[in-house]
């Protein structure tokens, strides 16, 4: 049973090998065709994704450029504040021209000011009744929602003029998040986008069609009937739909292969081979039976001790080979478990994100694995590790993983003690998402609150690690779990206002009532101006601002926007001072803010940072001022202005007589010490007192005008609107 067995098998199965070759050739051709088609579909998807990403990145870069220009360039906010000097308008137009030339896709840029209906573009200056794009301005001027791209439209510069370009547009209020003051509009040439798609969107194999979010064709042939293998992607940024089809037809035509000679030869070879194998198997059944018995015996006795090396008997070699196959099978089983865990994670993400419809069979199988007979209702809780940046810096990667494992284990055991079924996964590095299941349609929010509170307290007491939980609402169907997840995430967004290391329920957020944010934003400019000139009142107004923010109960994103708005005003005011003051400001405030802004999570932490850094900076600025020889004189002038602002004859010449100084020298000293012209400072003092009278008294506008040093009411109204941005009457309406 050594050599004779080898020769017997060789002579028995060699004809089978020869006859079956034809079948292998056929199978190889079919499989190669199928593989080629699958690879073509994958490459097509990547191809469309790259086209979409390129367009989205280009449009997003234009949006970012527009927002950064509004934030960093004071010319736009100065224009919104009713500046109309001709040299300033030229500089503003040059700024818009530089925006136009910064990107080849940009067709034109213009800014509209609602105060007097003036429009300045990169080419001209017009009034709103002459401008050909007034309809777009009216529909977007008071829109303070998220910045988004318009549908394709025809752009005209002159009313009733010839169309100049088919464009898409993006706009933003000036300043950012303002409403009805000024609007900056950037127009993008559709022809540039179409040229890009002509260049990169078609190939010898693919053809692409693009439609906007309203179904209008942007490129290619719209309304093509979809076929197997076609790719369709929807941009999450623009909402455009990208469709791709293969130009070649008839890929994988099975009829071609069934009628070919290879198929006939392979089919005949398969029939002959099957007959021959049956015959040979009958003749050699006994040796095969021996091999099978050896395999079974090995599986039972030598499960963990495979045969090593080869022996003289070739059946031992077959035995050894089968052992290796068994080891490979075990490795495959291990990999299969890993894939199963990944599949569960993807199903979890689909549940909480709502990215894909839930497969009913897969969902019911997952519920059975968790021991849930039927789905009644579900609620979502999200646990977020507080001060995650500090957590990363204080612990090694191994300890971080251990803490996260402990948190999952604590939640699991606490839920089991309450008789709850849960499913939890780390969706991000610092957020643990937990789904609570009930077999009946009943709210589990009270039990979810208890589990979250106990887990939070255990982590704080035993590991000195704080966690904030956000709780969502109870939903009756699996497809609505995304709503509970969004409610929990929204509750967590209020951690900055409500505090960390606590449990925040969705019901707390739903009961919040927001005051008028505009009232508190008025403090921003006053704080910055008082800080620059050294008035002590800025500290009290900063405290009032943060008290107002706490009452408003705003989410983190809106708080960040308000603080960015205040930082911008501080920057504007400090740029009016000499370079040594600016250097001190950058060193004492801007650099520490950039280093700590991500670590400051609550309003208390933010208020402490602002109070500490600004107080330190104010002291050092005052020290610089006191080191100058004329500081005492300037302080006396400042005090005199505060006491005599109601005098309509208060002027630089009257002050020079009062203090026996040359008017030009006094103006220069004032400018160097406070970074402000004398006339502007007097106007600011009068406007601050006017605001107090408008808020706290029922005096008429004329009476207030006279009390702050203006003989004529119209002069007071013009000065108030230029300084504050609104009329005295409108300002009083906001506060009353």
Coordinates of C-alpha atoms in Angstrom, one line a residue, residues 67-490:
X67 CA -16.3 83.6 6.5
X68 CA -12.7 84.3 7.4
X69 CA -12.8 87.5 5.4
X70 CA -15.9 88.7 7.3
X71 CA -14.3 87.7 10.6
X72 CA -10.8 89.1 10.1
X73 CA -11.2 92.1 7.8
X74 CA -12.7 95.1 9.5
X75 CA -13.5 96.8 6.2
X76 CA -16.7 94.7 5.8
X77 CA -18.0 95.4 9.3
X78 CA -17.0 99.1 8.9
X79 CA -19.0 99.3 5.7
X80 CA -21.9 97.7 7.6
X81 CA -21.6 100.4 10.2
X82 CA -22.5 103.0 7.5
X83 CA -19.0 104.1 6.4
X84 CA -19.3 105.8 3.0
X85 CA -16.0 107.6 2.4
X86 CA -15.0 107.4 -1.2
X87 CA -11.5 106.2 -0.5
X88 CA -12.8 103.6 1.9
X89 CA -15.3 102.4 -0.8
X90 CA -12.4 102.0 -3.3
X91 CA -10.4 100.0 -0.7
X92 CA -13.5 97.8 -0.1
X93 CA -14.0 97.2 -3.8
X94 CA -10.3 96.2 -4.1
X95 CA -10.9 93.8 -1.2
X96 CA -13.8 92.2 -3.1
X97 CA -11.6 92.1 -6.3
X98 CA -9.0 90.2 -4.4
X99 CA -11.6 87.7 -3.2
X100 CA -12.8 87.3 -6.8
X101 CA -9.2 86.6 -8.1
X102 CA -8.4 84.2 -5.3
X103 CA -10.3 81.4 -6.9
X104 CA -11.0 80.8 -10.6
X105 CA -14.5 79.6 -9.9
X106 CA -15.6 82.9 -8.4
X107 CA -17.6 85.0 -10.9
X108 CA -18.3 88.1 -8.7
X109 CA -18.5 89.3 -5.1
X110 CA -20.7 92.1 -3.7
X111 CA -21.8 93.4 -0.3
X112 CA -25.2 95.0 0.4
X113 CA -25.9 97.4 3.2
X114 CA -29.5 97.7 4.3
X115 CA -29.0 101.0 6.1
X116 CA -29.0 103.0 2.9
X117 CA -29.4 100.3 0.2
X118 CA -25.8 100.6 -1.1
X119 CA -24.2 97.8 -3.0
X120 CA -20.5 97.6 -3.5
X121 CA -19.1 94.9 -5.8
X122 CA -15.8 94.0 -7.3
X123 CA -16.7 96.0 -10.3
X124 CA -19.0 98.9 -9.4
X125 CA -21.2 100.6 -6.7
X126 CA -24.9 100.8 -7.1
X127 CA -28.2 101.4 -5.2
X128 CA -30.6 98.5 -4.6
X129 CA -33.2 99.8 -7.0
X130 CA -30.6 99.7 -9.8
X131 CA -29.1 96.3 -9.0
X132 CA -30.2 93.2 -11.0
X133 CA -29.8 90.8 -8.1
X134 CA -32.1 92.5 -5.6
X135 CA -34.5 89.4 -5.4
X136 CA -31.7 87.2 -4.0
X137 CA -30.7 89.9 -1.5
X138 CA -34.3 90.2 -0.2
X139 CA -34.7 86.4 0.2
X140 CA -31.4 86.0 2.2
X141 CA -30.9 89.3 4.1
X142 CA -32.8 88.3 7.2
X143 CA -31.9 84.6 7.0
X144 CA -29.5 83.7 9.9
X145 CA -29.7 80.0 9.4
X146 CA -26.6 77.9 8.4
X147 CA -24.8 79.2 5.4
X148 CA -25.8 77.2 2.3
X149 CA -25.4 77.3 -1.5
X150 CA -28.3 78.4 -3.7
X151 CA -29.7 76.5 -6.7
X152 CA -28.3 77.6 -10.1
X153 CA -29.7 81.0 -11.1
X154 CA -29.1 83.8 -13.6
X155 CA -27.0 86.8 -12.3
X156 CA -27.4 90.4 -13.6
X157 CA -25.5 93.4 -12.3
X158 CA -27.9 96.0 -13.8
X159 CA -31.7 95.8 -13.4
X160 CA -33.3 94.6 -16.6
X161 CA -29.8 94.1 -18.1
X162 CA -28.6 91.2 -20.1
X163 CA -27.8 88.0 -18.1
X164 CA -24.1 87.9 -17.3
X165 CA -23.6 84.4 -15.9
X166 CA -25.4 81.4 -14.6
X167 CA -24.2 81.0 -11.0
X168 CA -24.7 79.4 -7.7
X169 CA -24.4 81.8 -4.7
X170 CA -23.5 81.7 -1.0
X171 CA -24.2 84.5 1.4
X172 CA -23.6 85.5 5.0
X173 CA -24.6 88.4 7.3
X174 CA -22.0 91.0 8.2
X175 CA -21.1 90.7 11.0
X176 CA -21.5 86.9 11.2
X177 CA -24.9 85.8 12.7
X178 CA -26.2 89.3 12.3
X179 CA -29.7 89.8 10.8
X180 CA -30.7 92.5 8.4
X181 CA -27.6 94.7 8.7
X182 CA -25.5 93.8 5.7
X183 CA -25.1 90.8 3.4
X184 CA -21.9 89.5 1.6
X185 CA -22.7 87.5 -1.5
X186 CA -20.2 85.3 -3.5
X187 CA -21.3 84.0 -6.9
X188 CA -19.7 80.9 -8.5
X189 CA -19.7 80.3 -12.2
X190 CA -21.6 77.2 -13.2
X191 CA -19.6 77.2 -16.4
X192 CA -16.4 76.6 -14.3
X193 CA -18.0 73.7 -12.5
X194 CA -19.2 72.2 -15.8
X195 CA -15.7 72.6 -17.3
X196 CA -14.3 70.7 -14.3
X197 CA -16.9 67.9 -14.8
X198 CA -16.2 67.9 -18.6
X199 CA -12.5 67.5 -17.8
X200 CA -12.6 65.0 -15.0
X201 CA -16.2 63.7 -15.0
X202 CA -16.2 61.6 -18.2
X203 CA -13.9 58.8 -19.4
X204 CA -13.9 56.0 -21.9
X205 CA -15.7 53.8 -19.4
X206 CA -17.8 56.1 -17.2
X207 CA -20.4 58.8 -17.8
X208 CA -21.5 61.1 -15.0
X209 CA -24.7 63.1 -14.5
X210 CA -25.1 65.7 -11.7
X211 CA -28.4 67.2 -10.4
X212 CA -29.0 69.7 -7.6
X213 CA -31.1 69.1 -4.6
X214 CA -34.3 70.2 -6.5
X215 CA -33.7 67.7 -9.4
X216 CA -32.4 70.3 -11.9
X217 CA -29.7 69.0 -14.2
X218 CA -26.2 70.5 -13.7
X219 CA -24.2 68.2 -15.9
X220 CA -24.7 65.3 -18.2
X221 CA -28.0 63.7 -19.2
X222 CA -30.5 63.9 -16.4
X223 CA -33.2 61.2 -15.9
X224 CA -31.1 58.3 -17.2
X225 CA -32.6 54.9 -16.3
X226 CA -30.5 53.3 -13.7
X227 CA -29.0 49.9 -14.4
X228 CA -27.2 47.2 -12.4
X229 CA -23.7 48.5 -11.5
X230 CA -24.7 52.2 -11.6
X231 CA -23.4 54.4 -8.7
X232 CA -25.4 57.2 -7.1
X233 CA -24.0 59.4 -4.3
X234 CA -25.6 62.4 -2.6
X235 CA -23.3 65.1 -1.2
X236 CA -24.0 65.8 2.5
X237 CA -22.6 69.4 1.9
X238 CA -24.3 70.6 -1.3
X239 CA -27.2 68.1 -1.5
X240 CA -26.2 67.4 -5.2
X241 CA -26.7 63.9 -6.6
X242 CA -23.9 62.3 -8.6
X243 CA -24.9 59.4 -10.8
X244 CA -22.4 57.3 -12.8
X245 CA -23.1 54.6 -15.5
X246 CA -20.9 52.4 -17.6
X247 CA -20.7 53.3 -21.3
X248 CA -20.0 49.8 -22.4
X249 CA -23.0 47.5 -22.7
X250 CA -23.3 43.7 -22.4
X251 CA -20.8 43.2 -19.6
X252 CA -21.2 39.7 -18.2
X253 CA -23.4 38.4 -21.0
X254 CA -23.8 34.8 -19.9
X255 CA -25.4 33.8 -23.2
X256 CA -22.1 34.5 -24.9
X257 CA -20.3 32.0 -22.8
X258 CA -23.1 29.4 -22.9
X259 CA -22.9 29.4 -26.7
X260 CA -19.1 29.3 -26.9
X261 CA -17.0 26.2 -27.6
X262 CA -15.4 26.3 -24.2
X263 CA -18.7 25.9 -22.5
X264 CA -19.6 22.8 -24.6
X265 CA -16.2 21.2 -24.0
X266 CA -16.3 22.0 -20.3
X267 CA -19.9 20.6 -19.9
X268 CA -19.0 17.4 -21.7
X269 CA -15.8 17.1 -19.7
X270 CA -17.8 17.6 -16.5
X271 CA -20.2 14.8 -17.4
X272 CA -17.5 12.4 -18.3
X273 CA -15.5 13.3 -15.3
X274 CA -18.5 12.7 -13.0
X275 CA -19.1 9.3 -14.5
X276 CA -15.4 8.4 -14.2
X277 CA -15.2 9.6 -10.6
X278 CA -18.2 7.5 -9.6
X279 CA -16.7 4.5 -11.2
X280 CA -13.2 4.9 -9.6
X281 CA -14.8 5.8 -6.2
X282 CA -16.6 2.4 -6.3
X283 CA -13.4 0.6 -7.1
X284 CA -11.3 2.4 -4.4
X285 CA -13.9 2.9 -1.7
X286 CA -12.0 0.9 0.9
X287 CA -8.8 3.1 0.9
X288 CA -11.0 6.2 1.1
X289 CA -12.8 4.7 4.1
X290 CA -9.5 4.1 5.8
X291 CA -8.5 7.8 5.3
X292 CA -11.9 9.0 6.7
X293 CA -11.5 6.8 9.8
X294 CA -8.0 8.2 10.4
X295 CA -9.3 11.7 10.1
X296 CA -12.1 11.0 12.6
X297 CA -9.7 9.3 15.0
X298 CA -7.3 12.2 14.8
X299 CA -10.1 14.7 15.5
X300 CA -11.0 12.7 18.6
X301 CA -7.6 11.8 20.1
X302 CA -5.1 14.2 18.7
X303 CA -7.1 17.4 18.7
X304 CA -4.3 19.6 20.0
X305 CA -1.3 17.5 18.8
X306 CA -1.0 17.6 15.0
X307 CA 1.3 15.2 13.2
X308 CA 4.7 16.8 12.7
X309 CA 6.7 16.0 9.5
X310 CA 6.2 13.3 6.9
X311 CA 6.4 9.5 7.3
X312 CA 7.1 6.8 4.7
X313 CA 3.4 6.1 4.2
X314 CA 1.8 8.6 1.9
X315 CA -1.5 8.3 3.7
X316 CA 0.3 9.9 6.7
X317 CA 1.1 12.8 4.5
X318 CA -2.6 13.2 3.6
X319 CA -3.2 13.1 7.3
X320 CA -0.7 15.8 8.0
X321 CA -2.2 17.9 5.2
X322 CA -5.6 17.6 6.6
X323 CA -4.3 18.7 10.0
X324 CA -3.0 21.9 8.5
X325 CA -6.4 22.4 6.8
X326 CA -8.1 22.1 10.2
X327 CA -5.7 24.7 11.7
X328 CA -6.5 27.1 8.8
X329 CA -10.2 26.5 9.5
X330 CA -9.8 27.4 13.2
X331 CA -8.0 30.6 12.2
X332 CA -10.9 31.4 9.8
X333 CA -13.4 30.8 12.7
X334 CA -11.5 33.3 14.9
X335 CA -11.5 35.9 12.1
X336 CA -15.2 35.2 11.6
X337 CA -15.8 36.2 15.2
X338 CA -13.9 39.4 14.7
X339 CA -16.0 40.1 11.6
X340 CA -19.2 39.4 13.6
X341 CA -18.1 42.0 16.2
X342 CA -17.5 44.6 13.4
X343 CA -20.9 43.7 11.9
X344 CA -22.6 44.4 15.3
X345 CA -20.8 47.7 15.6
X346 CA -22.0 48.8 12.1
X347 CA -25.6 47.8 12.9
X348 CA -25.3 49.8 16.1
X349 CA -24.2 52.9 14.2
X350 CA -27.0 52.4 11.7
X351 CA -29.4 52.3 14.5
X352 CA -28.3 55.5 16.3
X353 CA -27.3 57.5 13.2
X354 CA -30.2 56.4 11.0
X355 CA -27.9 56.1 8.0
X356 CA -29.6 53.0 6.5
X357 CA -33.0 51.3 7.0
X358 CA -32.8 48.5 9.5
X359 CA -33.0 44.9 8.1
X360 CA -35.8 43.3 10.0
X361 CA -34.4 39.8 10.0
X362 CA -30.9 40.9 11.1
X363 CA -32.5 43.1 13.8
X364 CA -34.7 40.3 15.2
X365 CA -31.6 38.0 15.3
X366 CA -29.7 40.6 17.2
X367 CA -32.5 41.0 19.7
X368 CA -32.6 37.2 20.3
X369 CA -28.9 37.2 21.0
X370 CA -29.5 39.8 23.7
X371 CA -32.3 37.7 25.2
X372 CA -35.1 40.0 24.1
X373 CA -38.2 38.1 22.9
X374 CA -39.9 41.2 21.3
X375 CA -39.1 44.9 20.9
X376 CA -41.4 47.2 22.8
X377 CA -39.5 50.5 23.2
X378 CA -36.0 51.9 23.5
X379 CA -34.2 54.9 25.0
X380 CA -30.6 56.2 24.4
X381 CA -28.1 57.5 26.9
X382 CA -24.7 59.0 26.0
X383 CA -21.9 59.1 28.5
X384 CA -19.1 61.6 27.8
X385 CA -15.7 61.7 29.6
X386 CA -15.3 65.2 31.0
X387 CA -12.1 67.1 30.2
X388 CA -11.0 64.6 27.7
X389 CA -7.9 66.5 26.7
X390 CA -6.6 66.3 30.3
X391 CA -7.7 62.6 30.4
X392 CA -5.4 61.9 27.4
X393 CA -2.5 63.8 28.8
X394 CA -2.7 62.3 32.3
X395 CA -3.1 58.6 31.4
X396 CA -1.2 56.2 29.1
X397 CA -3.0 54.5 26.2
X398 CA -3.3 51.3 28.2
X399 CA -4.9 53.1 31.2
X400 CA -7.3 54.9 28.9
X401 CA -8.5 51.6 27.5
X402 CA -8.8 50.2 31.0
X403 CA -10.9 53.2 32.2
X404 CA -13.2 52.9 29.2
X405 CA -13.6 49.1 29.8
X406 CA -14.5 49.7 33.5
X407 CA -17.1 52.4 32.5
X408 CA -18.8 49.9 30.2
X409 CA -18.7 47.2 32.8
X410 CA -20.1 49.5 35.5
X411 CA -23.0 50.5 33.2
X412 CA -23.6 46.8 32.3
X413 CA -23.7 45.5 35.8
X414 CA -25.8 48.4 37.1
X415 CA -28.4 47.8 34.3
X416 CA -28.5 44.1 35.0
X417 CA -29.2 44.9 38.7
X418 CA -32.2 46.9 37.5
X419 CA -33.4 44.1 35.2
X420 CA -32.7 46.2 32.0
X421 CA -31.4 44.9 28.7
X422 CA -28.8 47.2 27.1
X423 CA -26.5 47.5 24.1
X424 CA -23.6 49.8 24.4
X425 CA -20.7 50.8 22.1
X426 CA -18.0 53.5 22.0
X427 CA -19.1 55.6 19.0
X428 CA -16.2 58.1 19.5
X429 CA -13.1 58.1 21.6
X430 CA -14.8 60.0 24.5
X431 CA -18.5 59.1 24.0
X432 CA -20.2 55.8 25.1
X433 CA -23.6 55.3 23.6
X434 CA -26.1 53.0 25.5
X435 CA -29.4 51.8 24.2
X436 CA -31.9 50.6 26.9
X437 CA -34.5 48.1 25.7
X438 CA -38.0 47.3 27.0
X439 CA -40.2 44.4 25.8
X440 CA -43.3 46.5 26.6
X441 CA -44.1 50.0 25.2
X442 CA -43.4 51.8 28.4
X443 CA -41.0 54.7 29.2
X444 CA -37.7 53.5 30.7
X445 CA -36.4 57.0 31.4
X446 CA -36.6 56.8 35.2
X447 CA -34.6 53.6 35.3
X448 CA -32.2 54.9 32.7
X449 CA -31.7 58.0 34.9
X450 CA -30.9 55.8 37.9
X451 CA -28.4 53.6 36.0
X452 CA -26.6 56.7 34.5
X453 CA -26.5 58.5 37.9
X454 CA -25.2 55.4 39.7
X455 CA -22.5 54.8 37.0
X456 CA -21.5 58.5 37.1
X457 CA -21.2 58.4 40.9
X458 CA -19.2 55.1 40.9
X459 CA -16.7 56.5 38.4
X460 CA -16.2 59.7 40.5
X461 CA -15.9 57.9 43.8
X462 CA -13.7 55.0 42.8
X463 CA -11.6 56.2 39.8
X464 CA -11.7 60.0 40.3
X465 CA -13.0 60.2 36.7
X466 CA -16.0 62.4 35.9
X467 CA -18.6 61.5 33.2
X468 CA -21.6 63.5 32.0
X469 CA -24.6 61.7 30.7
X470 CA -27.2 62.9 28.2
X471 CA -30.5 61.1 28.2
X472 CA -32.9 60.8 25.2
X473 CA -36.6 60.2 25.0
X474 CA -38.3 56.8 24.7
X475 CA -39.3 55.7 21.2
X476 CA -41.6 52.8 20.2
X477 CA -39.9 51.6 17.0
X478 CA -36.3 50.7 16.1
X479 CA -36.1 53.2 13.2
X480 CA -36.9 56.0 15.7
X481 CA -33.9 55.2 17.9
X482 CA -32.0 57.9 16.0
X483 CA -34.4 60.5 17.4
X484 CA -33.6 59.4 21.0
X485 CA -29.9 59.5 20.1
X486 CA -30.2 63.0 18.8
X487 CA -32.1 64.2 21.9
X488 CA -29.4 62.7 24.1
X489 CA -26.6 64.4 22.1
X490 CA -28.5 67.7 22.2

